[in-house]
Structures are given as structure tokens and as C-alpha cells.
Amino acid sequence: MRLGVLISGTGSNMLALLAAHRAGRLGGAEPVVVVANRPDARGLLAAAEAGVPSVCVDHTRFGDRAAFEDALTAELRGRGVEWVALAGFMRLLGPRFLDAFPGRVVNIHPALLPAFPGVHAQRQALEYGVKVAGCTVHFVDGGVDTGPIIAQRAVEVRDDDDEAALAARILAAEHQLYPEVIRALAEGRVTRDGRRVRVRPG
Ligand code: GRF
């Protein structure tokens, strides 16, 4: 399963996927390219240092979203990518891109969806006052963090948490959960019936 990883920033989830692959914990999934939509995405350099081809498809250089998505698709297809993992990718993807990889685009979000979609999920969770937070891996549809949920992991919210402390605790859970889900996908253990997704144990 040739995997493309899309990032916009630090890329710690992307690095967790690369590390899991090196450790033989990604099943038959192989991250073959890392693509960022911003030239200053720190993860680009980190991916290159890890020996994975990394490229920038700068969204500001395209006239509209369709042109950007076509370029992104061409880059991924040119490398034989079959599945796409969004890892802190901060652009909404439309039908043009999603139709190119039907049912094969997944995302990780730092909240227990459907609570707190969109940006600043950890801040939203703290402001709401929840006692349990976490992360979600889901299929990507046209909405903002609305696609069918594949897996979730909970973490506690502590009384003295600020946004950074909670984000760090959630991120540690993300780094475990995302490789587990990619492995399950690669091993054919994920089945989908409408919004209901089942992951068979490995
Ligand atoms: C993560 O919290 C992820 O859930 C969210 O954006 C953040 C990306 O972090 N979508 P990183 O770039 O993987 O370090």
C-alpha cells in the first residue's frame, strides 16, 4: 500500500508514521512521498532527512482550488500513491481531490469527534470544560472533520492543563493511534458500512 502523507507544518505525525514503517509496524503500508502545501513546512526537511522524498505543492501558486488539487493529485499519482494520510494538513480538500482517491483519504484530528472539529480543537475542549479529550482518525469527506470515524483514543484532561499541556498529551496519543490505523488499513482489517467503520483486531 503506497502511502502519500500530506502536511502543512511540523509533521510529527508524519514522522511517527515513518518511524513505525522503519520499525516494521505499518503492515504493508509504505510512505513513499511527503507533500506539503507550504514551502516553510518544517516537516519537509525532516522527511528528507529521514530519506523519504518530500515535495512542496504551494497552494498560493495556483489560481483556484481545482488547479491546486490537480497538481497535488498529479504529484501523488506520479509516485504511485494509493492511499493518502493527512497529518496536520491545513487545507480543505474538495471533490476533485477526493474523487481521485475515493474512500482512500484519512485524517487525524486532535479531538474526540464530533466534538470540537476545525482549528484549535484543544482550546475548544478546555474552554468547554470536558474532562476527557483525545484524538480521532477518520475517513475524509467534503466537510470539516465530518467523515466516518475509524478509531479514537481518549486522554484525560487535568485541572492544571493549559492548551500546550493538553495538546502534548493528545499528540502522544496521536503518534500511537495513526500508525495503528494505517497498519489496519494496509492489512485489510477496516470495513465500512455507511458511517459505521469496523476495525478487526490484528
Ligand atoms: C495534530 O494535532 C493533528 O491532529 C492536527 O494537526 C496537528 C499536526 O501536528 N490535524 P504535526 O504536524 O503532525 O506535528
mmCIF file with all atom_site columns, C-alpha atoms and ligand atoms in Angstrom:
data_model
loop_
_atom_site.group_PDB
_atom_site.id
_atom_site.type_symbol
_atom_site.label_atom_id
_atom_site.label_alt_id
_atom_site.label_comp_id
_atom_site.label_asym_id
_atom_site.label_entity_id
_atom_site.label_seq_id
_atom_site.pdbx_PDB_ins_code
_atom_site.Cartn_x
_atom_site.Cartn_y
_atom_site.Cartn_z
_atom_site.occupancy
_atom_site.B_iso_or_equiv
_atom_site.pdbx_formal_charge
_atom_site.auth_seq_id
_atom_site.auth_comp_id
_atom_site.auth_asym_id
_atom_site.auth_atom_id
_atom_site.pdbx_PDB_model_num
ATOM   1   C CA . MET A 1 1   ? 0.000   0.000  0.000   1.00 0.00 ? 1   MET A CA 1
ATOM   2   C CA . ARG A 1 2   ? 1.781   3.090  -1.260  1.00 0.00 ? 2   ARG A CA 1
ATOM   3   C CA . LEU A 1 3   ? 1.038   5.948  1.097   1.00 0.00 ? 3   LEU A CA 1
ATOM   4   C CA . GLY A 1 4   ? 1.318   9.681  0.497   1.00 0.00 ? 4   GLY A CA 1
ATOM   5   C CA . VAL A 1 5   ? 1.462   11.878 3.590   1.00 0.00 ? 5   VAL A CA 1
ATOM   6   C CA . LEU A 1 6   ? 0.252   15.465 3.393   1.00 0.00 ? 6   LEU A CA 1
ATOM   7   C CA . ILE A 1 7   ? 1.477   18.041 5.897   1.00 0.00 ? 7   ILE A CA 1
ATOM   8   C CA . SER A 1 8   ? 1.453   21.788 6.463   1.00 0.00 ? 8   SER A CA 1
ATOM   9   C CA . GLY A 1 9   ? 3.699   22.220 9.474   1.00 0.00 ? 9   GLY A CA 1
ATOM   10  C CA . THR A 1 10  ? 5.807   20.329 11.998  1.00 0.00 ? 10  THR A CA 1
ATOM   11  C CA . GLY A 1 11  ? 4.947   16.899 10.732  1.00 0.00 ? 11  GLY A CA 1
ATOM   12  C CA . SER A 1 12  ? 5.328   14.977 13.975  1.00 0.00 ? 12  SER A CA 1
ATOM   13  C CA . ASN A 1 13  ? 2.535   12.588 12.986  1.00 0.00 ? 13  ASN A CA 1
ATOM   14  C CA . MET A 1 14  ? 4.212   12.098 9.628   1.00 0.00 ? 14  MET A CA 1
ATOM   15  C CA . LEU A 1 15  ? 7.471   11.284 11.435  1.00 0.00 ? 15  LEU A CA 1
ATOM   16  C CA . ALA A 1 16  ? 5.606   8.830  13.657  1.00 0.00 ? 16  ALA A CA 1
ATOM   17  C CA . LEU A 1 17  ? 4.379   7.072  10.512  1.00 0.00 ? 17  LEU A CA 1
ATOM   18  C CA . LEU A 1 18  ? 7.896   6.956  9.065   1.00 0.00 ? 18  LEU A CA 1
ATOM   19  C CA . ALA A 1 19  ? 9.279   5.611  12.353  1.00 0.00 ? 19  ALA A CA 1
ATOM   20  C CA . ALA A 1 20  ? 6.555   2.964  12.521  1.00 0.00 ? 20  ALA A CA 1
ATOM   21  C CA . HIS A 1 21  ? 7.390   1.912  8.966   1.00 0.00 ? 21  HIS A CA 1
ATOM   22  C CA . ARG A 1 22  ? 11.093  1.611  9.816   1.00 0.00 ? 22  ARG A CA 1
ATOM   23  C CA . ALA A 1 23  ? 10.191  -0.460 12.868  1.00 0.00 ? 23  ALA A CA 1
ATOM   24  C CA . GLY A 1 24  ? 8.031   -2.807 10.769  1.00 0.00 ? 24  GLY A CA 1
ATOM   25  C CA . ARG A 1 25  ? 4.839   -1.628 12.466  1.00 0.00 ? 25  ARG A CA 1
ATOM   26  C CA . LEU A 1 26  ? 2.992   -0.308 9.410   1.00 0.00 ? 26  LEU A CA 1
ATOM   27  C CA . GLY A 1 27  ? 1.970   -3.624 7.892   1.00 0.00 ? 27  GLY A CA 1
ATOM   28  C CA . GLY A 1 28  ? 2.266   -3.427 4.133   1.00 0.00 ? 28  GLY A CA 1
ATOM   29  C CA . ALA A 1 29  ? 1.953   0.362  4.106   1.00 0.00 ? 29  ALA A CA 1
ATOM   30  C CA . GLU A 1 30  ? 4.931   2.257  2.763   1.00 0.00 ? 30  GLU A CA 1
ATOM   31  C CA . PRO A 1 31  ? 5.178   6.061  2.984   1.00 0.00 ? 31  PRO A CA 1
ATOM   32  C CA . VAL A 1 32  ? 6.550   6.888  -0.475  1.00 0.00 ? 32  VAL A CA 1
ATOM   33  C CA . VAL A 1 33  ? 6.234   10.678 -0.500  1.00 0.00 ? 33  VAL A CA 1
ATOM   34  C CA . VAL A 1 34  ? 5.576   13.590 1.860   1.00 0.00 ? 34  VAL A CA 1
ATOM   35  C CA . VAL A 1 35  ? 3.875   16.597 0.316   1.00 0.00 ? 35  VAL A CA 1
ATOM   36  C CA . ALA A 1 36  ? 3.461   19.999 1.944   1.00 0.00 ? 36  ALA A CA 1
ATOM   37  C CA . ASN A 1 37  ? 1.336   22.860 0.712   1.00 0.00 ? 37  ASN A CA 1
ATOM   38  C CA . ARG A 1 38  ? 3.743   25.390 2.234   1.00 0.00 ? 38  ARG A CA 1
ATOM   39  C CA . PRO A 1 39  ? 7.460   25.724 1.432   1.00 0.00 ? 39  PRO A CA 1
ATOM   40  C CA . ASP A 1 40  ? 8.212   26.584 5.080   1.00 0.00 ? 40  ASP A CA 1
ATOM   41  C CA . ALA A 1 41  ? 6.622   23.417 6.489   1.00 0.00 ? 41  ALA A CA 1
ATOM   42  C CA . ARG A 1 42  ? 9.234   22.118 8.942   1.00 0.00 ? 42  ARG A CA 1
ATOM   43  C CA . GLY A 1 43  ? 8.264   18.541 8.255   1.00 0.00 ? 43  GLY A CA 1
ATOM   44  C CA . LEU A 1 44  ? 9.565   18.756 4.672   1.00 0.00 ? 44  LEU A CA 1
ATOM   45  C CA . LEU A 1 45  ? 13.157  18.869 5.836   1.00 0.00 ? 45  LEU A CA 1
ATOM   46  C CA . ALA A 1 46  ? 12.565  16.227 8.479   1.00 0.00 ? 46  ALA A CA 1
ATOM   47  C CA . ALA A 1 47  ? 11.086  13.870 5.899   1.00 0.00 ? 47  ALA A CA 1
ATOM   48  C CA . ALA A 1 48  ? 14.022  14.411 3.564   1.00 0.00 ? 48  ALA A CA 1
ATOM   49  C CA . GLU A 1 49  ? 16.421  13.734 6.445   1.00 0.00 ? 49  GLU A CA 1
ATOM   50  C CA . ALA A 1 50  ? 14.532  10.516 7.084   1.00 0.00 ? 50  ALA A CA 1
ATOM   51  C CA . GLY A 1 51  ? 15.162  9.549  3.461   1.00 0.00 ? 51  GLY A CA 1
ATOM   52  C CA . VAL A 1 52  ? 11.627  9.943  2.143   1.00 0.00 ? 52  VAL A CA 1
ATOM   53  C CA . PRO A 1 53  ? 11.046  12.067 -0.969  1.00 0.00 ? 53  PRO A CA 1
ATOM   54  C CA . SER A 1 54  ? 9.457   15.337 0.084   1.00 0.00 ? 54  SER A CA 1
ATOM   55  C CA . VAL A 1 55  ? 7.945   17.927 -2.210  1.00 0.00 ? 55  VAL A CA 1
ATOM   56  C CA . CYS A 1 56  ? 6.089   21.182 -1.886  1.00 0.00 ? 56  CYS A CA 1
ATOM   57  C CA . VAL A 1 57  ? 2.957   21.922 -3.873  1.00 0.00 ? 57  VAL A CA 1
ATOM   58  C CA . ASP A 1 58  ? 2.475   25.541 -2.824  1.00 0.00 ? 58  ASP A CA 1
ATOM   59  C CA . HIS A 1 59  ? -1.248  26.299 -2.874  1.00 0.00 ? 59  HIS A CA 1
ATOM   60  C CA . THR A 1 60  ? -0.598  30.048 -3.235  1.00 0.00 ? 60  THR A CA 1
ATOM   61  C CA . ARG A 1 61  ? 0.820   29.442 -6.705  1.00 0.00 ? 61  ARG A CA 1
ATOM   62  C CA . PHE A 1 62  ? -2.452  28.189 -8.143  1.00 0.00 ? 62  PHE A CA 1
ATOM   63  C CA . GLY A 1 63  ? -5.356  30.276 -9.355  1.00 0.00 ? 63  GLY A CA 1
ATOM   64  C CA . ASP A 1 64  ? -8.033  28.175 -7.717  1.00 0.00 ? 64  ASP A CA 1
ATOM   65  C CA . ARG A 1 65  ? -8.578  25.129 -5.585  1.00 0.00 ? 65  ARG A CA 1
ATOM   66  C CA . ALA A 1 66  ? -9.208  22.808 -8.533  1.00 0.00 ? 66  ALA A CA 1
ATOM   67  C CA . ALA A 1 67  ? -5.832  23.658 -10.082 1.00 0.00 ? 67  ALA A CA 1
ATOM   68  C CA . PHE A 1 68  ? -4.079  23.102 -6.743  1.00 0.00 ? 68  PHE A CA 1
ATOM   69  C CA . GLU A 1 69  ? -5.833  19.775 -6.239  1.00 0.00 ? 69  GLU A CA 1
ATOM   70  C CA . ASP A 1 70  ? -4.993  18.658 -9.762  1.00 0.00 ? 70  ASP A CA 1
ATOM   71  C CA . ALA A 1 71  ? -1.306  19.390 -9.120  1.00 0.00 ? 71  ALA A CA 1
ATOM   72  C CA . LEU A 1 72  ? -1.460  17.560 -5.798  1.00 0.00 ? 72  LEU A CA 1
ATOM   73  C CA . THR A 1 73  ? -3.132  14.578 -7.444  1.00 0.00 ? 73  THR A CA 1
ATOM   74  C CA . ALA A 1 74  ? -0.577  14.504 -10.254 1.00 0.00 ? 74  ALA A CA 1
ATOM   75  C CA . GLU A 1 75  ? 2.300   14.581 -7.755  1.00 0.00 ? 75  GLU A CA 1
ATOM   76  C CA . LEU A 1 76  ? 0.848   11.709 -5.749  1.00 0.00 ? 76  LEU A CA 1
ATOM   77  C CA . ARG A 1 77  ? -0.196  9.622  -8.742  1.00 0.00 ? 77  ARG A CA 1
ATOM   78  C CA . GLY A 1 78  ? 3.212   10.151 -10.305 1.00 0.00 ? 78  GLY A CA 1
ATOM   79  C CA . ARG A 1 79  ? 4.636   8.311  -7.328  1.00 0.00 ? 79  ARG A CA 1
ATOM   80  C CA . GLY A 1 80  ? 2.076   5.547  -7.438  1.00 0.00 ? 80  GLY A CA 1
ATOM   81  C CA . VAL A 1 81  ? 0.304   6.667  -4.286  1.00 0.00 ? 81  VAL A CA 1
ATOM   82  C CA . GLU A 1 82  ? -2.834  4.642  -3.484  1.00 0.00 ? 82  GLU A CA 1
ATOM   83  C CA . TRP A 1 83  ? -3.765  5.958  -0.032  1.00 0.00 ? 83  TRP A CA 1
ATOM   84  C CA . VAL A 1 84  ? -3.385  9.455  1.402   1.00 0.00 ? 84  VAL A CA 1
ATOM   85  C CA . ALA A 1 85  ? -2.869  10.299 5.067   1.00 0.00 ? 85  ALA A CA 1
ATOM   86  C CA . LEU A 1 86  ? -3.432  13.899 6.112   1.00 0.00 ? 86  LEU A CA 1
ATOM   87  C CA . ALA A 1 87  ? -1.166  14.788 9.013   1.00 0.00 ? 87  ALA A CA 1
ATOM   88  C CA . GLY A 1 88  ? -1.681  18.376 10.058  1.00 0.00 ? 88  GLY A CA 1
ATOM   89  C CA . PHE A 1 89  ? -2.632  19.351 6.511   1.00 0.00 ? 89  PHE A CA 1
ATOM   90  C CA . MET A 1 90  ? -4.379  22.684 6.822   1.00 0.00 ? 90  MET A CA 1
ATOM   91  C CA . ARG A 1 91  ? -6.251  22.906 3.507   1.00 0.00 ? 91  ARG A CA 1
ATOM   92  C CA . LEU A 1 92  ? -9.745  21.666 2.876   1.00 0.00 ? 92  LEU A CA 1
ATOM   93  C CA . LEU A 1 93  ? -9.821  19.110 0.088   1.00 0.00 ? 93  LEU A CA 1
ATOM   94  C CA . GLY A 1 94  ? -12.717 19.150 -2.336  1.00 0.00 ? 94  GLY A CA 1
ATOM   95  C CA . PRO A 1 95  ? -14.395 16.528 -4.525  1.00 0.00 ? 95  PRO A CA 1
ATOM   96  C CA . ARG A 1 96  ? -11.794 16.924 -7.230  1.00 0.00 ? 96  ARG A CA 1
ATOM   97  C CA . PHE A 1 97  ? -9.097  15.503 -4.970  1.00 0.00 ? 97  PHE A CA 1
ATOM   98  C CA . LEU A 1 98  ? -11.311 13.117 -3.025  1.00 0.00 ? 98  LEU A CA 1
ATOM   99  C CA . ASP A 1 99  ? -12.691 11.576 -6.231  1.00 0.00 ? 99  ASP A CA 1
ATOM   100 C CA . ALA A 1 100 ? -9.116  10.864 -7.327  1.00 0.00 ? 100 ALA A CA 1
ATOM   101 C CA . PHE A 1 101 ? -8.593  8.726  -4.195  1.00 0.00 ? 101 PHE A CA 1
ATOM   102 C CA . PRO A 1 102 ? -12.132 7.529  -3.469  1.00 0.00 ? 102 PRO A CA 1
ATOM   103 C CA . GLY A 1 103 ? -12.503 6.341  0.117   1.00 0.00 ? 103 GLY A CA 1
ATOM   104 C CA . ARG A 1 104 ? -8.742  6.299  0.472   1.00 0.00 ? 104 ARG A CA 1
ATOM   105 C CA . VAL A 1 105 ? -8.021  9.584  2.241   1.00 0.00 ? 105 VAL A CA 1
ATOM   106 C CA . VAL A 1 106 ? -7.753  9.618  6.039   1.00 0.00 ? 106 VAL A CA 1
ATOM   107 C CA . ASN A 1 107 ? -7.086  12.360 8.568   1.00 0.00 ? 107 ASN A CA 1
ATOM   108 C CA . ILE A 1 108 ? -6.121  12.679 12.209  1.00 0.00 ? 108 ILE A CA 1
ATOM   109 C CA . HIS A 1 109 ? -7.817  15.269 14.386  1.00 0.00 ? 109 HIS A CA 1
ATOM   110 C CA . PRO A 1 110 ? -6.885  16.230 17.960  1.00 0.00 ? 110 PRO A CA 1
ATOM   111 C CA . ALA A 1 111 ? -10.341 15.829 19.498  1.00 0.00 ? 111 ALA A CA 1
ATOM   112 C CA . LEU A 1 112 ? -12.946 13.169 20.100  1.00 0.00 ? 112 LEU A CA 1
ATOM   113 C CA . LEU A 1 113 ? -15.153 13.968 17.119  1.00 0.00 ? 113 LEU A CA 1
ATOM   114 C CA . PRO A 1 114 ? -17.848 15.014 16.588  1.00 0.00 ? 114 PRO A CA 1
ATOM   115 C CA . ALA A 1 115 ? -16.850 17.333 19.446  1.00 0.00 ? 115 ALA A CA 1
ATOM   116 C CA . PHE A 1 116 ? -14.542 20.207 18.569  1.00 0.00 ? 116 PHE A CA 1
ATOM   117 C CA . PRO A 1 117 ? -13.952 19.983 14.814  1.00 0.00 ? 117 PRO A CA 1
ATOM   118 C CA . GLY A 1 118 ? -11.899 22.576 12.979  1.00 0.00 ? 118 GLY A CA 1
ATOM   119 C CA . VAL A 1 119 ? -8.992  24.578 14.302  1.00 0.00 ? 119 VAL A CA 1
ATOM   120 C CA . HIS A 1 120 ? -7.872  24.953 17.940  1.00 0.00 ? 120 HIS A CA 1
ATOM   121 C CA . ALA A 1 121 ? -9.620  21.757 18.972  1.00 0.00 ? 121 ALA A CA 1
ATOM   122 C CA . GLN A 1 122 ? -7.646  21.511 22.215  1.00 0.00 ? 122 GLN A CA 1
ATOM   123 C CA . ARG A 1 123 ? -8.545  25.091 23.166  1.00 0.00 ? 123 ARG A CA 1
ATOM   124 C CA . GLN A 1 124 ? -12.184 24.381 22.369  1.00 0.00 ? 124 GLN A CA 1
ATOM   125 C CA . ALA A 1 125 ? -12.060 21.330 24.656  1.00 0.00 ? 125 ALA A CA 1
ATOM   126 C CA . LEU A 1 126 ? -10.543 23.302 27.548  1.00 0.00 ? 126 LEU A CA 1
ATOM   127 C CA . GLU A 1 127 ? -12.978 26.178 27.142  1.00 0.00 ? 127 GLU A CA 1
ATOM   128 C CA . TYR A 1 128 ? -15.907 23.767 27.094  1.00 0.00 ? 128 TYR A CA 1
ATOM   129 C CA . GLY A 1 129 ? -14.618 22.117 30.257  1.00 0.00 ? 129 GLY A CA 1
ATOM   130 C CA . VAL A 1 130 ? -14.609 18.486 29.156  1.00 0.00 ? 130 VAL A CA 1
ATOM   131 C CA . LYS A 1 131 ? -12.824 16.002 31.426  1.00 0.00 ? 131 LYS A CA 1
ATOM   132 C CA . VAL A 1 132 ? -11.846 13.601 28.658  1.00 0.00 ? 132 VAL A CA 1
ATOM   133 C CA . ALA A 1 133 ? -10.205 14.669 25.402  1.00 0.00 ? 133 ALA A CA 1
ATOM   134 C CA . GLY A 1 134 ? -8.405  12.696 22.725  1.00 0.00 ? 134 GLY A CA 1
ATOM   135 C CA . CYS A 1 135 ? -7.868  12.152 19.034  1.00 0.00 ? 135 CYS A CA 1
ATOM   136 C CA . THR A 1 136 ? -9.742  10.694 16.085  1.00 0.00 ? 136 THR A CA 1
ATOM   137 C CA . VAL A 1 137 ? -8.670  9.082  12.821  1.00 0.00 ? 137 VAL A CA 1
ATOM   138 C CA . HIS A 1 138 ? -11.404 9.315  10.219  1.00 0.00 ? 138 HIS A CA 1
ATOM   139 C CA . PHE A 1 139 ? -12.074 8.985  6.526   1.00 0.00 ? 139 PHE A CA 1
ATOM   140 C CA . VAL A 1 140 ? -12.134 12.348 4.794   1.00 0.00 ? 140 VAL A CA 1
ATOM   141 C CA . ASP A 1 141 ? -15.304 13.564 3.157   1.00 0.00 ? 141 ASP A CA 1
ATOM   142 C CA . GLY A 1 142 ? -16.077 17.031 1.864   1.00 0.00 ? 142 GLY A CA 1
ATOM   143 C CA . GLY A 1 143 ? -16.750 18.512 5.313   1.00 0.00 ? 143 GLY A CA 1
ATOM   144 C CA . VAL A 1 144 ? -14.562 19.771 8.119   1.00 0.00 ? 144 VAL A CA 1
ATOM   145 C CA . ASP A 1 145 ? -13.648 16.696 10.188  1.00 0.00 ? 145 ASP A CA 1
ATOM   146 C CA . THR A 1 146 ? -17.020 15.086 9.416   1.00 0.00 ? 146 THR A CA 1
ATOM   147 C CA . GLY A 1 147 ? -16.045 11.799 7.741   1.00 0.00 ? 147 GLY A CA 1
ATOM   148 C CA . PRO A 1 148 ? -16.739 8.317  9.159   1.00 0.00 ? 148 PRO A CA 1
ATOM   149 C CA . ILE A 1 149 ? -14.703 7.623  12.291  1.00 0.00 ? 149 ILE A CA 1
ATOM   150 C CA . ILE A 1 150 ? -12.196 4.769  12.127  1.00 0.00 ? 150 ILE A CA 1
ATOM   151 C CA . ALA A 1 151 ? -10.650 4.926  15.601  1.00 0.00 ? 151 ALA A CA 1
ATOM   152 C CA . GLN A 1 152 ? -10.363 7.180  18.616  1.00 0.00 ? 152 GLN A CA 1
ATOM   153 C CA . ARG A 1 153 ? -8.155  7.374  21.670  1.00 0.00 ? 153 ARG A CA 1
ATOM   154 C CA . ALA A 1 154 ? -9.007  9.195  24.860  1.00 0.00 ? 154 ALA A CA 1
ATOM   155 C CA . VAL A 1 155 ? -6.717  11.097 27.208  1.00 0.00 ? 155 VAL A CA 1
ATOM   156 C CA . GLU A 1 156 ? -7.584  12.763 30.499  1.00 0.00 ? 156 GLU A CA 1
ATOM   157 C CA . VAL A 1 157 ? -7.906  16.500 30.928  1.00 0.00 ? 157 VAL A CA 1
ATOM   158 C CA . ARG A 1 158 ? -6.159  17.614 34.094  1.00 0.00 ? 158 ARG A CA 1
ATOM   159 C CA . ASP A 1 159 ? -7.242  20.533 36.250  1.00 0.00 ? 159 ASP A CA 1
ATOM   160 C CA . ASP A 1 160 ? -3.995  22.402 35.696  1.00 0.00 ? 160 ASP A CA 1
ATOM   161 C CA . ASP A 1 161 ? -3.837  21.803 31.922  1.00 0.00 ? 161 ASP A CA 1
ATOM   162 C CA . ASP A 1 162 ? -3.198  24.708 29.631  1.00 0.00 ? 162 ASP A CA 1
ATOM   163 C CA . GLU A 1 163 ? -3.582  24.379 25.865  1.00 0.00 ? 163 GLU A CA 1
ATOM   164 C CA . ALA A 1 164 ? 0.035   23.336 25.343  1.00 0.00 ? 164 ALA A CA 1
ATOM   165 C CA . ALA A 1 165 ? -0.057  20.642 28.015  1.00 0.00 ? 165 ALA A CA 1
ATOM   166 C CA . LEU A 1 166 ? -3.281  19.143 26.706  1.00 0.00 ? 166 LEU A CA 1
ATOM   167 C CA . ALA A 1 167 ? -2.084  19.332 23.094  1.00 0.00 ? 167 ALA A CA 1
ATOM   168 C CA . ALA A 1 168 ? 1.120   17.487 24.011  1.00 0.00 ? 168 ALA A CA 1
ATOM   169 C CA . ARG A 1 169 ? -0.806  14.708 25.778  1.00 0.00 ? 169 ARG A CA 1
ATOM   170 C CA . ILE A 1 170 ? -3.159  14.337 22.809  1.00 0.00 ? 170 ILE A CA 1
ATOM   171 C CA . LEU A 1 171 ? -0.252  14.399 20.360  1.00 0.00 ? 171 LEU A CA 1
ATOM   172 C CA . ALA A 1 172 ? 1.421   11.495 22.154  1.00 0.00 ? 172 ALA A CA 1
ATOM   173 C CA . ALA A 1 173 ? -1.801  9.521  21.682  1.00 0.00 ? 173 ALA A CA 1
ATOM   174 C CA . GLU A 1 174 ? -1.952  10.584 18.012  1.00 0.00 ? 174 GLU A CA 1
ATOM   175 C CA . HIS A 1 175 ? 1.549   9.227  17.417  1.00 0.00 ? 175 HIS A CA 1
ATOM   176 C CA . GLN A 1 176 ? 0.381   5.801  18.624  1.00 0.00 ? 176 GLN A CA 1
ATOM   177 C CA . LEU A 1 177 ? -3.048  5.744  17.035  1.00 0.00 ? 177 LEU A CA 1
ATOM   178 C CA . TYR A 1 178 ? -2.232  6.880  13.499  1.00 0.00 ? 178 TYR A CA 1
ATOM   179 C CA . PRO A 1 179 ? 0.300   4.125  12.719  1.00 0.00 ? 179 PRO A CA 1
ATOM   180 C CA . GLU A 1 180 ? -2.068  1.537  14.224  1.00 0.00 ? 180 GLU A CA 1
ATOM   181 C CA . VAL A 1 181 ? -4.874  2.658  11.917  1.00 0.00 ? 181 VAL A CA 1
ATOM   182 C CA . ILE A 1 182 ? -2.668  2.809  8.826   1.00 0.00 ? 182 ILE A CA 1
ATOM   183 C CA . ARG A 1 183 ? -1.493  -0.701 9.592   1.00 0.00 ? 183 ARG A CA 1
ATOM   184 C CA . ALA A 1 184 ? -5.075  -1.907 9.991   1.00 0.00 ? 184 ALA A CA 1
ATOM   185 C CA . LEU A 1 185 ? -5.966  -0.342 6.636   1.00 0.00 ? 185 LEU A CA 1
ATOM   186 C CA . ALA A 1 186 ? -2.954  -1.934 4.968   1.00 0.00 ? 186 ALA A CA 1
ATOM   187 C CA . GLU A 1 187 ? -3.850  -5.322 6.426   1.00 0.00 ? 187 GLU A CA 1
ATOM   188 C CA . GLY A 1 188 ? -7.420  -5.064 5.152   1.00 0.00 ? 188 GLY A CA 1
ATOM   189 C CA . ARG A 1 189 ? -8.850  -5.092 8.675   1.00 0.00 ? 189 ARG A CA 1
ATOM   190 C CA . VAL A 1 190 ? -11.010 -1.980 8.198   1.00 0.00 ? 190 VAL A CA 1
ATOM   191 C CA . THR A 1 191 ? -14.513 -2.396 6.802   1.00 0.00 ? 191 THR A CA 1
ATOM   192 C CA . ARG A 1 192 ? -17.044 0.305  6.241   1.00 0.00 ? 192 ARG A CA 1
ATOM   193 C CA . ASP A 1 193 ? -20.823 0.249  6.124   1.00 0.00 ? 193 ASP A CA 1
ATOM   194 C CA . GLY A 1 194 ? -22.065 3.779  5.654   1.00 0.00 ? 194 GLY A CA 1
ATOM   195 C CA . ARG A 1 195 ? -20.833 5.722  8.669   1.00 0.00 ? 195 ARG A CA 1
ATOM   196 C CA . ARG A 1 196 ? -20.132 2.566  10.669  1.00 0.00 ? 196 ARG A CA 1
ATOM   197 C CA . VAL A 1 197 ? -16.496 1.546  10.429  1.00 0.00 ? 197 VAL A CA 1
ATOM   198 C CA . ARG A 1 198 ? -15.163 -1.662 11.971  1.00 0.00 ? 198 ARG A CA 1
ATOM   199 C CA . VAL A 1 199 ? -11.526 -2.393 12.692  1.00 0.00 ? 199 VAL A CA 1
ATOM   200 C CA . ARG A 1 200 ? -10.811 -6.065 13.275  1.00 0.00 ? 200 ARG A CA 1
ATOM   201 C CA . PRO A 1 201 ? -8.050  -6.753 15.793  1.00 0.00 ? 201 PRO A CA 1
ATOM   202 C CA . GLY A 1 202 ? -4.663  -7.616 14.299  1.00 0.00 ? 202 GLY A CA 1
HETATM 203 C C1 . GRF B 2 .   ? -2.083  17.345 15.026  1.00 0.00 ? 1   GRF B C1 1
HETATM 204 O O1 . GRF B 2 .   ? -2.592  17.698 16.291  1.00 0.00 ? 1   GRF B O1 1
HETATM 205 C C2 . GRF B 2 .   ? -3.180  16.799 14.150  1.00 0.00 ? 1   GRF B C2 1
HETATM 206 O O2 . GRF B 2 .   ? -4.129  16.067 14.847  1.00 0.00 ? 1   GRF B O2 1
HETATM 207 C C3 . GRF B 2 .   ? -3.787  18.049 13.600  1.00 0.00 ? 1   GRF B C3 1
HETATM 208 O O3 . GRF B 2 .   ? -2.716  18.926 13.373  1.00 0.00 ? 1   GRF B O3 1
HETATM 209 C C4 . GRF B 2 .   ? -1.644  18.591 14.252  1.00 0.00 ? 1   GRF B C4 1
HETATM 210 C C5 . GRF B 2 .   ? -0.451  18.329 13.382  1.00 0.00 ? 1   GRF B C5 1
HETATM 211 O O4 . GRF B 2 .   ? 0.703   18.132 14.134  1.00 0.00 ? 1   GRF B O4 1
HETATM 212 N N1 . GRF B 2 .   ? -4.575  17.752 12.417  1.00 0.00 ? 1   GRF B N1 1
HETATM 213 P P1 . GRF B 2 .   ? 2.001   17.550 13.426  1.00 0.00 ? 1   GRF B P1 1
HETATM 214 O O5 . GRF B 2 .   ? 2.301   18.486 12.227  1.00 0.00 ? 1   GRF B O5 1
HETATM 215 O O6 . GRF B 2 .   ? 1.724   16.161 12.989  1.00 0.00 ? 1   GRF B O6 1
HETATM 216 O O7 . GRF B 2 .   ? 3.080   17.655 14.455  1.00 0.00 ? 1   GRF B O7 1
#
